[in-house]
mmCIF file of C-alpha atoms in Angstrom:
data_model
loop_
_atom_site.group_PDB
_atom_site.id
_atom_site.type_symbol
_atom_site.label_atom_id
_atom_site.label_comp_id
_atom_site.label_asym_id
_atom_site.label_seq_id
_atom_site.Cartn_x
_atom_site.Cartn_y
_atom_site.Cartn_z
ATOM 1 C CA UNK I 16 0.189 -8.433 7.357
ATOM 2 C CA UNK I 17 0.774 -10.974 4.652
ATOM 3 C CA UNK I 18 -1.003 -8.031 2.182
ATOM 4 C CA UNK I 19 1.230 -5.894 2.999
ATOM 5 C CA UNK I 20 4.382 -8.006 2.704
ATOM 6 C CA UNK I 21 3.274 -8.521 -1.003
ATOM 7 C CA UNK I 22 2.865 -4.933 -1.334
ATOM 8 C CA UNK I 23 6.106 -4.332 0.223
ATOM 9 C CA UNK I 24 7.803 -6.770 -1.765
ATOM 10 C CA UNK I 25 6.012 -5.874 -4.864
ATOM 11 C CA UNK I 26 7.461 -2.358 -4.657
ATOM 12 C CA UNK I 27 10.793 -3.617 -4.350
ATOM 13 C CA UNK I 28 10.061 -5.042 -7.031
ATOM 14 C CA UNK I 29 9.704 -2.492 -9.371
ATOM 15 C CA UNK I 30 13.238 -1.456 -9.212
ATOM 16 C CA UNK I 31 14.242 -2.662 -12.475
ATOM 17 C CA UNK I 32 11.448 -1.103 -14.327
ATOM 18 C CA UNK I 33 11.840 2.567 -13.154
ATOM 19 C CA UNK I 34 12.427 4.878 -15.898
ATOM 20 C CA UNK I 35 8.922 3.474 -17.731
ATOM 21 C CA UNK I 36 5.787 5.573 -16.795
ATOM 22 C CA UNK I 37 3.658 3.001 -16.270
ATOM 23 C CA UNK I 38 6.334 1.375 -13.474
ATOM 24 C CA UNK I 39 6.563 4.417 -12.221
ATOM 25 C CA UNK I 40 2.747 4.750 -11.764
ATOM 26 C CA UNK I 41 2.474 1.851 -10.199
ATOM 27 C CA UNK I 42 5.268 2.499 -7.769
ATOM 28 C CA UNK I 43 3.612 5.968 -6.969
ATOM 29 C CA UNK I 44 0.510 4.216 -6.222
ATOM 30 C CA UNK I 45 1.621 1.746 -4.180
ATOM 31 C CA UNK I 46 3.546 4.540 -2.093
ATOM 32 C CA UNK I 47 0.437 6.404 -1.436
ATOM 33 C CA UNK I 48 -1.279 3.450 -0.105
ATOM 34 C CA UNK I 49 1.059 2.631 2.240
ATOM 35 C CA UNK I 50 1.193 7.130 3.413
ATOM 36 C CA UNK I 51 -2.668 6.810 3.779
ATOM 37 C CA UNK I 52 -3.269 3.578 5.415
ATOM 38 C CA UNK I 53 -0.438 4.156 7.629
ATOM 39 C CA UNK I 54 -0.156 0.943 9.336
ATOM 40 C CA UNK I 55 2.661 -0.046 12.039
ATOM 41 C CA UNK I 56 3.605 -3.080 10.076
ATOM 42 C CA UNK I 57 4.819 -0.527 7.243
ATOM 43 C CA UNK I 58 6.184 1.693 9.451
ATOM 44 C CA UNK I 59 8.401 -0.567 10.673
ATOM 45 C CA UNK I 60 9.065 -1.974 7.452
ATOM 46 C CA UNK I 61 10.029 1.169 6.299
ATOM 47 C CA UNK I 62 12.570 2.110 9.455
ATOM 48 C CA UNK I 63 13.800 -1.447 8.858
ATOM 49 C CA UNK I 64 14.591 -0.924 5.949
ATOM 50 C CA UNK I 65 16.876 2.493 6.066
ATOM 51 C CA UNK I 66 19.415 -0.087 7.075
ATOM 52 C CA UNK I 67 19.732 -2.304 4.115
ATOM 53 C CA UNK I 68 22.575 -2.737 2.538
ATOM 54 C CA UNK I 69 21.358 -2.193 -0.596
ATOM 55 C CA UNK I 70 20.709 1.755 -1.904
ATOM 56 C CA UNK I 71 17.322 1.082 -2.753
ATOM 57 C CA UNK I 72 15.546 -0.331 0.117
ATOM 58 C CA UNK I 73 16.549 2.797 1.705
ATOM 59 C CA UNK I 74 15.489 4.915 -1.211
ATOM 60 C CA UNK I 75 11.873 3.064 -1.286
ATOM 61 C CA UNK I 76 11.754 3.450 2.553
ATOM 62 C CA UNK I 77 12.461 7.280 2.189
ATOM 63 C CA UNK I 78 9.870 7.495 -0.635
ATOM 64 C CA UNK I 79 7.296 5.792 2.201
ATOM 65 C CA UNK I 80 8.195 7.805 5.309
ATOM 66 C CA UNK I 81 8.139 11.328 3.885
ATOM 67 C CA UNK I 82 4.447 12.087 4.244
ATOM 68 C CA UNK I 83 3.938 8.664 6.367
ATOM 69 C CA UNK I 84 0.026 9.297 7.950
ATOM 70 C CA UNK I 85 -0.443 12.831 6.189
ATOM 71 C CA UNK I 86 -4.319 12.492 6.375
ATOM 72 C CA UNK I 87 -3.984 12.389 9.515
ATOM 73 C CA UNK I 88 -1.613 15.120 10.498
ATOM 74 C CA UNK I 89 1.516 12.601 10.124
ATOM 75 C CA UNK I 90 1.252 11.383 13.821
ATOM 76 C CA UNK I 91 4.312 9.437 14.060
ATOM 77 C CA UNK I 92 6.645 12.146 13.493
ATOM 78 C CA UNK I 93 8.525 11.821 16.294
ATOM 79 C CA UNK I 94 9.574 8.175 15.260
ATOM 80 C CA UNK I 95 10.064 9.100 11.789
ATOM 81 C CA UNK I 96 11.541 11.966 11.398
ATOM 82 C CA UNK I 97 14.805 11.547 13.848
ATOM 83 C CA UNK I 98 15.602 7.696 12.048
ATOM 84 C CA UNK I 99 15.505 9.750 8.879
ATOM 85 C CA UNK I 100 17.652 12.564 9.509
ATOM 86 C CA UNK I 101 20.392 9.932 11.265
ATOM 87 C CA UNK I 102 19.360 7.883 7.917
ATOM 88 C CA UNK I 103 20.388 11.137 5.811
ATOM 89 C CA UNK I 104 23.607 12.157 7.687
ATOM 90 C CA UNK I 105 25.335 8.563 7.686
ATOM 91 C CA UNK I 106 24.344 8.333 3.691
ATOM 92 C CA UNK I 107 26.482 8.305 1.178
ATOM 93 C CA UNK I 108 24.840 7.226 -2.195
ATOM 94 C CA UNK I 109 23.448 10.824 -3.502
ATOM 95 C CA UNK I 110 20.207 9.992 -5.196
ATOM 96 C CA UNK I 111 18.969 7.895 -1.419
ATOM 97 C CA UNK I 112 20.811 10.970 0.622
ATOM 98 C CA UNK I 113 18.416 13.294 -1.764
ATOM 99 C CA UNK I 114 15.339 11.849 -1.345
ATOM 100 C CA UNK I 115 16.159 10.977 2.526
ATOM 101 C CA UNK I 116 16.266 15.338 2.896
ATOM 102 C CA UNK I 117 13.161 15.267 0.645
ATOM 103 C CA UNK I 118 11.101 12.869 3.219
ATOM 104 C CA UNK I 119 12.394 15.459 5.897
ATOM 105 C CA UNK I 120 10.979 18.402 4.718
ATOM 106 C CA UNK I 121 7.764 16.311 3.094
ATOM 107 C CA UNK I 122 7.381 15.685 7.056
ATOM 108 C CA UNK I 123 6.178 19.433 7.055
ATOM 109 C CA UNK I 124 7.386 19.592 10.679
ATOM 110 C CA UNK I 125 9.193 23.242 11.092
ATOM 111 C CA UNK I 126 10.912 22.212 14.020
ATOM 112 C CA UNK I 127 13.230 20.268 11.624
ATOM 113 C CA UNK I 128 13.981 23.635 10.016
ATOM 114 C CA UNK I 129 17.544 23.852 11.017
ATOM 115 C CA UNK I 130 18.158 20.072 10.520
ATOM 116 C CA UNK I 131 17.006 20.599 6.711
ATOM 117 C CA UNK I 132 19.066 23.789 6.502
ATOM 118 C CA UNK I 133 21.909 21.783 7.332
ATOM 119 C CA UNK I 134 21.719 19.859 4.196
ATOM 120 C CA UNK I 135 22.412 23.423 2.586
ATOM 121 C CA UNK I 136 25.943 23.162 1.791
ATOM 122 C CA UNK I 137 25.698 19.336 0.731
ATOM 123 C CA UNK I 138 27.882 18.343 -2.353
ATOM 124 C CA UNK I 139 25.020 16.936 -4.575
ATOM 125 C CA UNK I 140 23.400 19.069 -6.284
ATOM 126 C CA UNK I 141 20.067 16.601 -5.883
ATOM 127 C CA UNK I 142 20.473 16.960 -2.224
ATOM 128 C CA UNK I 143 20.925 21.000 -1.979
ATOM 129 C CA UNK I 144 17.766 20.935 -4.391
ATOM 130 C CA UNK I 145 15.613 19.359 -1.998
ATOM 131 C CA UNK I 146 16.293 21.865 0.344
ATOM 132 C CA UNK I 147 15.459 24.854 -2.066
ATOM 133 C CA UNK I 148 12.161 23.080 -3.062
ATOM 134 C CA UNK I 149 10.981 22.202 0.369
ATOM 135 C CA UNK I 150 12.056 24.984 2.885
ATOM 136 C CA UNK I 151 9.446 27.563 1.507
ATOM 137 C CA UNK I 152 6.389 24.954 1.657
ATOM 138 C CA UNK I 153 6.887 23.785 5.727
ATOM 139 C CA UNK I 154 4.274 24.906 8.229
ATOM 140 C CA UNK I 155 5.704 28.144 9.815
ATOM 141 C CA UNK I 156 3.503 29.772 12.097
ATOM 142 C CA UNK I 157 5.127 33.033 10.990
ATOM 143 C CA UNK I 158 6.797 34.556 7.759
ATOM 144 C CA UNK I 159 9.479 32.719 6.854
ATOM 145 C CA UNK I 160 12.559 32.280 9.276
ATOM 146 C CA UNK I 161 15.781 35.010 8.080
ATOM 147 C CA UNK I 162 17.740 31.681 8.558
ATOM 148 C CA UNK I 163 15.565 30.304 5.811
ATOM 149 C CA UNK I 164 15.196 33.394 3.486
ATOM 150 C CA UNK I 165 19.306 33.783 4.224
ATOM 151 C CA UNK I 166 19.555 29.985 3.069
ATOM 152 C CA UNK I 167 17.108 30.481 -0.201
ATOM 153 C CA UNK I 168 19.479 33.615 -0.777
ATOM 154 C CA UNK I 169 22.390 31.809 -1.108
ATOM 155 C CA UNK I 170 20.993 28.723 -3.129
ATOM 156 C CA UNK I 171 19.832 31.387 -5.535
ATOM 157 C CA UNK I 172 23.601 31.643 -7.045
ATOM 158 C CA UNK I 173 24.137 27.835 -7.053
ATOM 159 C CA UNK I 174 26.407 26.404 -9.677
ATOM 160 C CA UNK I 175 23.127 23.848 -10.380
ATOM 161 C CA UNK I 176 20.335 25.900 -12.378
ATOM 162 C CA UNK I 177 17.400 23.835 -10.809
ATOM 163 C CA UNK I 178 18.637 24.104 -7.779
ATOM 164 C CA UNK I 179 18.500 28.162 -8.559
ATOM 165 C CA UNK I 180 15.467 27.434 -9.922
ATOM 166 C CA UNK I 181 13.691 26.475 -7.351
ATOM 167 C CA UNK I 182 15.416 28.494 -4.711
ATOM 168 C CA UNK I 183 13.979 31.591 -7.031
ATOM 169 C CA UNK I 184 10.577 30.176 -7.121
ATOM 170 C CA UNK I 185 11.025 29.789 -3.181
ATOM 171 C CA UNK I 186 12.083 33.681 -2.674
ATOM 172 C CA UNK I 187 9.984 34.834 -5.536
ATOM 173 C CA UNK I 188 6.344 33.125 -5.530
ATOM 174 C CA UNK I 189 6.433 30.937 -2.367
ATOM 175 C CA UNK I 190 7.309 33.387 -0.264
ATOM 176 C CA UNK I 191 4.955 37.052 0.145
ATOM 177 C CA UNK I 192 7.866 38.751 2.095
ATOM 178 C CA UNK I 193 10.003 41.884 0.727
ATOM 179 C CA UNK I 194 13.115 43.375 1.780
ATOM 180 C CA UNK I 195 16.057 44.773 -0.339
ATOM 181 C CA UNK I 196 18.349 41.489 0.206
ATOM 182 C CA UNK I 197 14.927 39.578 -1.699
ATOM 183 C CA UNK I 198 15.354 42.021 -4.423
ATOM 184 C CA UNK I 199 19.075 41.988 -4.803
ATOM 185 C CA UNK I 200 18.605 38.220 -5.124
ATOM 186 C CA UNK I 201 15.849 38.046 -7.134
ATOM 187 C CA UNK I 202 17.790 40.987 -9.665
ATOM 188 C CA UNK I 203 20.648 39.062 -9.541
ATOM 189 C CA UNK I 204 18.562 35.896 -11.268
ATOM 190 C CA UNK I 205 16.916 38.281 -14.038
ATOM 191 C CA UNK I 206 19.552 37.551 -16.754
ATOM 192 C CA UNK I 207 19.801 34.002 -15.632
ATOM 193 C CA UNK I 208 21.459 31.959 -18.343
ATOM 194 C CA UNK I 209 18.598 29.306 -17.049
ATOM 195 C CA UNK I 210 15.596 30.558 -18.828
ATOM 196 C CA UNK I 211 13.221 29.373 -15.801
ATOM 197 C CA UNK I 212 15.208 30.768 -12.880
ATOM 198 C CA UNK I 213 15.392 34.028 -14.887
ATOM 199 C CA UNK I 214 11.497 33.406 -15.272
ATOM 200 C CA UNK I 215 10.892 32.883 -11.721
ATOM 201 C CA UNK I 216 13.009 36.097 -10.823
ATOM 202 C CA UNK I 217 10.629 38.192 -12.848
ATOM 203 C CA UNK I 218 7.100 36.904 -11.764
ATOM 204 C CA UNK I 219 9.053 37.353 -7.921
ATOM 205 C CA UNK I 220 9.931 41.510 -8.722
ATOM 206 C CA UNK I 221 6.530 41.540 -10.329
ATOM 207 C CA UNK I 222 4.754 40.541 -7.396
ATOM 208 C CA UNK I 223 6.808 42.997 -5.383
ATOM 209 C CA UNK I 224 6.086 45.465 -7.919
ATOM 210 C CA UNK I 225 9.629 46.335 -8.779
ATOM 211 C CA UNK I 226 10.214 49.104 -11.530
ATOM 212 C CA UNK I 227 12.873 46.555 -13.149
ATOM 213 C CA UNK I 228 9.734 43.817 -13.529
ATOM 214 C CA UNK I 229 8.006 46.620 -15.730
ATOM 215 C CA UNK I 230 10.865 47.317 -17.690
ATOM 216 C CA UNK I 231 11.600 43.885 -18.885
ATOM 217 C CA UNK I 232 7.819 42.600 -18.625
ATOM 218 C CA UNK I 233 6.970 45.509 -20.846
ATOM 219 C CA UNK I 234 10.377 45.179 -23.445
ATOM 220 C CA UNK I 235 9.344 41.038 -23.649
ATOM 221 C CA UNK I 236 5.509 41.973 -24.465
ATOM 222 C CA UNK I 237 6.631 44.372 -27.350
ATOM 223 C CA UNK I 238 9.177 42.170 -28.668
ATOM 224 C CA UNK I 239 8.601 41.114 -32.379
ATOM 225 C CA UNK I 240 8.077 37.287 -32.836
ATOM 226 C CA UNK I 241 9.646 37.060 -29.548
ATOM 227 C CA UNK I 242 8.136 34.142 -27.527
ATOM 228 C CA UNK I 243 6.028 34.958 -24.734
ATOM 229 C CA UNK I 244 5.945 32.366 -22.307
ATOM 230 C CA UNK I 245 2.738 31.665 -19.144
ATOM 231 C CA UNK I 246 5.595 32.961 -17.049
ATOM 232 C CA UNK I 247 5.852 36.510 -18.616
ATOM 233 C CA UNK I 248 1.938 36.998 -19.026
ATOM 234 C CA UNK I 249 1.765 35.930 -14.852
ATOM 235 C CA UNK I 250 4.453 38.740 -14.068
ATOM 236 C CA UNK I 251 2.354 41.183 -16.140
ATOM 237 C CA UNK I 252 -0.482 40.138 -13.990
ATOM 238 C CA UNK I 253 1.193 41.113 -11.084
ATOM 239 C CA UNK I 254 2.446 44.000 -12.078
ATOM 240 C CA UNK I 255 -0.930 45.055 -12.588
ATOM 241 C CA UNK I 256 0.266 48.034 -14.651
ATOM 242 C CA UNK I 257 -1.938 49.884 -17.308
ATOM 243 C CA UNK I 258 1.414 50.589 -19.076
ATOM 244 C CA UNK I 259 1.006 47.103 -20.248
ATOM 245 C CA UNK I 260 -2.373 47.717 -21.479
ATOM 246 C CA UNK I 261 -1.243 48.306 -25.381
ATOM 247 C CA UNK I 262 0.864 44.779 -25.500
ATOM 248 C CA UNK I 263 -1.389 42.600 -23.797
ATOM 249 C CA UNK I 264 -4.701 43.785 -26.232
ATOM 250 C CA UNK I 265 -1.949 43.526 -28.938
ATOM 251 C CA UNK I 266 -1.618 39.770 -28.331
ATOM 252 C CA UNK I 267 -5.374 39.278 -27.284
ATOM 253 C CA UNK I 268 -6.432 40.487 -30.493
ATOM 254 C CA UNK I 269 -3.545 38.432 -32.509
ATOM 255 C CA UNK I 270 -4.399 35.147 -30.234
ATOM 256 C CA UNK I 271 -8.543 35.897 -30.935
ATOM 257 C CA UNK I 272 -9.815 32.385 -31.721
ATOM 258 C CA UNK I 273 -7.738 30.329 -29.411
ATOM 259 C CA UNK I 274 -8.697 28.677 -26.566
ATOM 260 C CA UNK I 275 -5.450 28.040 -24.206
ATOM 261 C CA UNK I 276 -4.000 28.602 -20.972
ATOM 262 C CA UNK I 277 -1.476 31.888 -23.188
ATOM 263 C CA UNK I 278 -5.648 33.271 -23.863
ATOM 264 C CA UNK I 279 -6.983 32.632 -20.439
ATOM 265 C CA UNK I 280 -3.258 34.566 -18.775
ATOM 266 C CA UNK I 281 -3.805 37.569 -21.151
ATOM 267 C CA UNK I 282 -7.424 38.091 -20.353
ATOM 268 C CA UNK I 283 -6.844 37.858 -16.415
ATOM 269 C CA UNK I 284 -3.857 40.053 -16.948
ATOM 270 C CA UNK I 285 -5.702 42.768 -19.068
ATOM 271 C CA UNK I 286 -8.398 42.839 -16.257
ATOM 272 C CA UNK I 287 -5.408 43.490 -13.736
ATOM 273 C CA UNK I 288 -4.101 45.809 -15.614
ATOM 274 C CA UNK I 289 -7.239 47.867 -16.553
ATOM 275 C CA UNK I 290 -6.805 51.592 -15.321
ATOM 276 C CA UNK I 291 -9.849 51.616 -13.408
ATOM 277 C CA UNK I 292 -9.020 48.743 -11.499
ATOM 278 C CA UNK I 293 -7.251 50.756 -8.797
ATOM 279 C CA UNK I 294 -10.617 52.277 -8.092
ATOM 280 C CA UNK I 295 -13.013 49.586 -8.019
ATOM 281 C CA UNK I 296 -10.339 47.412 -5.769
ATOM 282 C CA UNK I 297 -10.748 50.900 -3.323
ATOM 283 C CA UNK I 298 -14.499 50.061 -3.236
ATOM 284 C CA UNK I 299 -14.519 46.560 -2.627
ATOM 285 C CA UNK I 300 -11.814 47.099 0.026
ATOM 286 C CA UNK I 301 -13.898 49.372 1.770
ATOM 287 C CA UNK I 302 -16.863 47.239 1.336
ATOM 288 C CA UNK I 303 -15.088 44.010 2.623
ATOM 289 C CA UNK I 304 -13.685 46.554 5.617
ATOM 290 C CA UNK I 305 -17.271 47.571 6.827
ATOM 291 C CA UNK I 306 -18.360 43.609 6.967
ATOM 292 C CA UNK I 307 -15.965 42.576 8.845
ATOM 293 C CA UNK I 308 -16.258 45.495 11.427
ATOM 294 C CA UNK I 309 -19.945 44.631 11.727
ATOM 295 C CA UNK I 310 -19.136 41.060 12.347
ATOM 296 C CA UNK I 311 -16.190 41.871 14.548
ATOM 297 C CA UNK I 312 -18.336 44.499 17.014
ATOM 298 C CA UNK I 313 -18.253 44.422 20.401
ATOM 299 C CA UNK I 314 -14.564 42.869 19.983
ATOM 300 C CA UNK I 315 -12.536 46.272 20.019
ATOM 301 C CA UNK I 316 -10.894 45.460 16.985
ATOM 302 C CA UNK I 317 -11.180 45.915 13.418
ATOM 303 C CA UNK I 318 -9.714 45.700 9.906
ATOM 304 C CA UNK I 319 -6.786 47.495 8.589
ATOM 305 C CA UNK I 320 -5.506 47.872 4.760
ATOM 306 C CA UNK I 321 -1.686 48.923 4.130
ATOM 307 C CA UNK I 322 -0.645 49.308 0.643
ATOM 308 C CA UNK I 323 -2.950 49.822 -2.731
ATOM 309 C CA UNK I 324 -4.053 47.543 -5.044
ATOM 310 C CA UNK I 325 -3.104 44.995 -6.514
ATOM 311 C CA UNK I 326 -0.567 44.894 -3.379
ATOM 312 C CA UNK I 327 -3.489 45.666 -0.662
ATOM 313 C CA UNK I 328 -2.792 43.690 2.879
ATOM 314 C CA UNK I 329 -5.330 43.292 5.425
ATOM 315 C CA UNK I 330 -4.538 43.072 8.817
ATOM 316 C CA UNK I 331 -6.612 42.931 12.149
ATOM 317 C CA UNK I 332 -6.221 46.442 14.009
ATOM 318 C CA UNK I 333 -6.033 46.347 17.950
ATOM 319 C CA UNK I 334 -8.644 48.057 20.174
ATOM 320 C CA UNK I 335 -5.395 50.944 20.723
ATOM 321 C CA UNK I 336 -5.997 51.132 17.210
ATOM 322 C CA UNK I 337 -2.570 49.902 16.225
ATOM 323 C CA UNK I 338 -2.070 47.291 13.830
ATOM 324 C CA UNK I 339 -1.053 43.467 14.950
ATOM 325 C CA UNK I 340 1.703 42.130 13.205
ATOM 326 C CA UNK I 341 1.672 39.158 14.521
ATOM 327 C CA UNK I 342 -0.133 37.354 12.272
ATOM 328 C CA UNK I 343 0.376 36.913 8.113
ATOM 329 C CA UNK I 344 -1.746 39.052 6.754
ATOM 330 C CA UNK I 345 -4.745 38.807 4.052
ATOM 331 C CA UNK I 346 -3.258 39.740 0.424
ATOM 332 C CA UNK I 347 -6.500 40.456 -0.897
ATOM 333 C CA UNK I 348 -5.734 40.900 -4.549
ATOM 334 C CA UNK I 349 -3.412 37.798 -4.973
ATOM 335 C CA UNK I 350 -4.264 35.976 -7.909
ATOM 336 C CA UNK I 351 -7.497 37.782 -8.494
ATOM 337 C CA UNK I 352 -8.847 41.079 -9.811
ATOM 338 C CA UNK I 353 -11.831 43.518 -9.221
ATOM 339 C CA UNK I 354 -14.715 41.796 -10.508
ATOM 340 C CA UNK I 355 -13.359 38.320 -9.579
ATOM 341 C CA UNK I 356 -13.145 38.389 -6.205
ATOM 342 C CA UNK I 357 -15.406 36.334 -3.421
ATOM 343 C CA UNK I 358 -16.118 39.122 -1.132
ATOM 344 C CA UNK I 359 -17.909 36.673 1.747
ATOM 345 C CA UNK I 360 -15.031 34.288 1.230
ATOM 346 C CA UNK I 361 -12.590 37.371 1.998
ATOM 347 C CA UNK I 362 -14.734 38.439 4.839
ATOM 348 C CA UNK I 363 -15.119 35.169 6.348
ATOM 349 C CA UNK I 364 -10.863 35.028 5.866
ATOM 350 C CA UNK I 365 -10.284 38.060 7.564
ATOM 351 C CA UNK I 366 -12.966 37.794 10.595
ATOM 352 C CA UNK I 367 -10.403 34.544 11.185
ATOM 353 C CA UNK I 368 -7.499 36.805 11.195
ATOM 354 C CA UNK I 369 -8.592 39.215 13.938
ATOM 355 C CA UNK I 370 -9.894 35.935 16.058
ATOM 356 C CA UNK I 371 -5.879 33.801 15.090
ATOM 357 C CA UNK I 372 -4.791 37.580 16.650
ATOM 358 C CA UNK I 373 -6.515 37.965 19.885
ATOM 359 C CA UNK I 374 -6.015 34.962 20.501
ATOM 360 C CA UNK I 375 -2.509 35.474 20.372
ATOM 361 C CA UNK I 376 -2.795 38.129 22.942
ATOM 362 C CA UNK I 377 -4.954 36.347 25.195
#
């Protein structure tokens, strides 16, 4: 106990020196102790101490409670999480009341969905950016809530441009779902006057393979001198178009020599992009299809690809041969290309799926 009283107090400590990396180590450090270990006498340090008087005991104690016992699955939610949200609600300093919403979605507890939501419409900007940056991440055990995507929507046009930001990366990259309200959004981000939320719109049309992606992706990629950032070469990736072909050897053979992570996104975009790609993802689809039919015999079910590469979705098909929604399905070709991909791994990934689905049914 006396340990951790030193620790405790040595944290609060540290106050002053915030701002300096090496403080801010420390601090860090001494945080993740106290997540891991997970003892009571912190815990109740830490609920103690959303009490104080002074702003930052509560700040340290919301820094602590976040991911309080994450290696072990967080276990005293149900003590944490309601002291922080009444902790959050009666704040009023803006920098504790952000990082009080941040320890509630850190708590990666989706039952606290519509309590984080709430925080939505809060005046500081740090507050309603802790909601963009953590709604996306939480544990759903299906596609992410309308009530969230409608909430990411809306923080999408926010007067703060990281809070757009990140609401953008959210719709765009964190979430796999499509619908026309996604791509209104995500359109309405593309000429951004914040260079990353305009970034993040792109790579999020890419992935959905939206014919305003190529356009731009394409127009960037064949502008003189223009700058072509990780961001750009990861939405040509997606896009997985042989239209971009020309550009991207273009700037492979002008980059020859260097060794950097603007080489290593133009290679693994010009093997997306390669024509015959399409047809050697159709193989190894149909290859990863037969395994997993052999492994799943006797079952009544099977595999099932929608869609065409580099889009492809896997899902488990019943035994009346229609398809089971209701699990998130396998996108096969995300962040890889034919040639790269672990075909056992994908296998082994989608015998899973059609076991998480009948067991759903049963």
């Amino acid at each position: 106990m006396a340990e951790v009283d030193a620790r405790w107090v040595r944290l609060l400590a540290l106050r002053q020196g915030l701002g300096d990396a090496e403080v801010e180590d420390e601090a860090a450090s001494l945080v993740a102790q106290f997540q891991v270990e997970a003892e009571e006498s912190v815990l109740e340090l830490a609920l103690s101490a959303l009490s104080h008087d002074d702003p930052w005991h509560r700040q340290a104690a919301a820094w602590v409670l976040g991911q309080f016992g994450f290696p072990e699955g967080r276990p005293f939610g149900a003590r944490v999480l309601p002291e922080v949200l009444r902790a959050a609600r009666a704040e009023r300093d803006d920098d504790v009341r952000e990082d009080l919403v941040a320890a509630l979605g850190d708590a990666q507890d989706a039952a606290w969905l519509d309590d984080l939501l709430s925080f939505a419409g809060d005046p500081a900007p740090g507050v309603r950016r802790a909601v963009a940056s953590h709604v996306p991440g939480m544990p759903y055990a299906d596609p992410l809530p309308d009530r969230a995507i409608d909430a990411l929507i809306m923080l999408s046009t926010d007067t703060d441009p990281r809070v757009r930001d990140w609401a953008t990366f959210g719709l765009g990259t964190q979430s796999s779902q499509d619908s026309s309200e996604i791509r209104a959004a995500l359109l309405a981000r593309l000429d951004d006057e914040d260079a990353d939320a305009a970034a993040e719109a792109l790579v999020g049309l890419a992935r959905r393979g939206a014919p305003e992606a190529l356009v731009r992706v394409r127009a960037l990629l064949e502008e003189p001198d223009g700058p072509i950032t990780l961001l750009v070469l990861e939405a040509a990736a997606e896009l997985a178009d042989p239209m971009l072909m020309p550009a991207l050897e273009a700037l492979a053979l002008e980059w020859d020599g260097d060794e950097d992570q603007h080489t290593e996104a133009v290679a693994f975009a010009l093997t997306r992009c390669d024509p015959e790609a399409p047809e050697s993802a159709r193989q190894i689809e149909q290859q990863i299809v037969t395994a997993v039919d052999e492994r799943a015999a006797g079952t009544g079910w099977s595999l099932a690809m929608t869609g065409a590469y580099p889009r492809t979705l896997a899902w488990p098909r019943r035994p009346d041969d229609a398809v089971d929604e209701s699990v998130e399905p396998d996108a096969l070709w995300e962040g890889c290309a034919p040639g790269r991909l672990e075909i056992d791994a994908v296998v082994t990934r989608c015998v899973a799926l059609i076991h998480e689905a009948m067991a759903r049914r049963d």
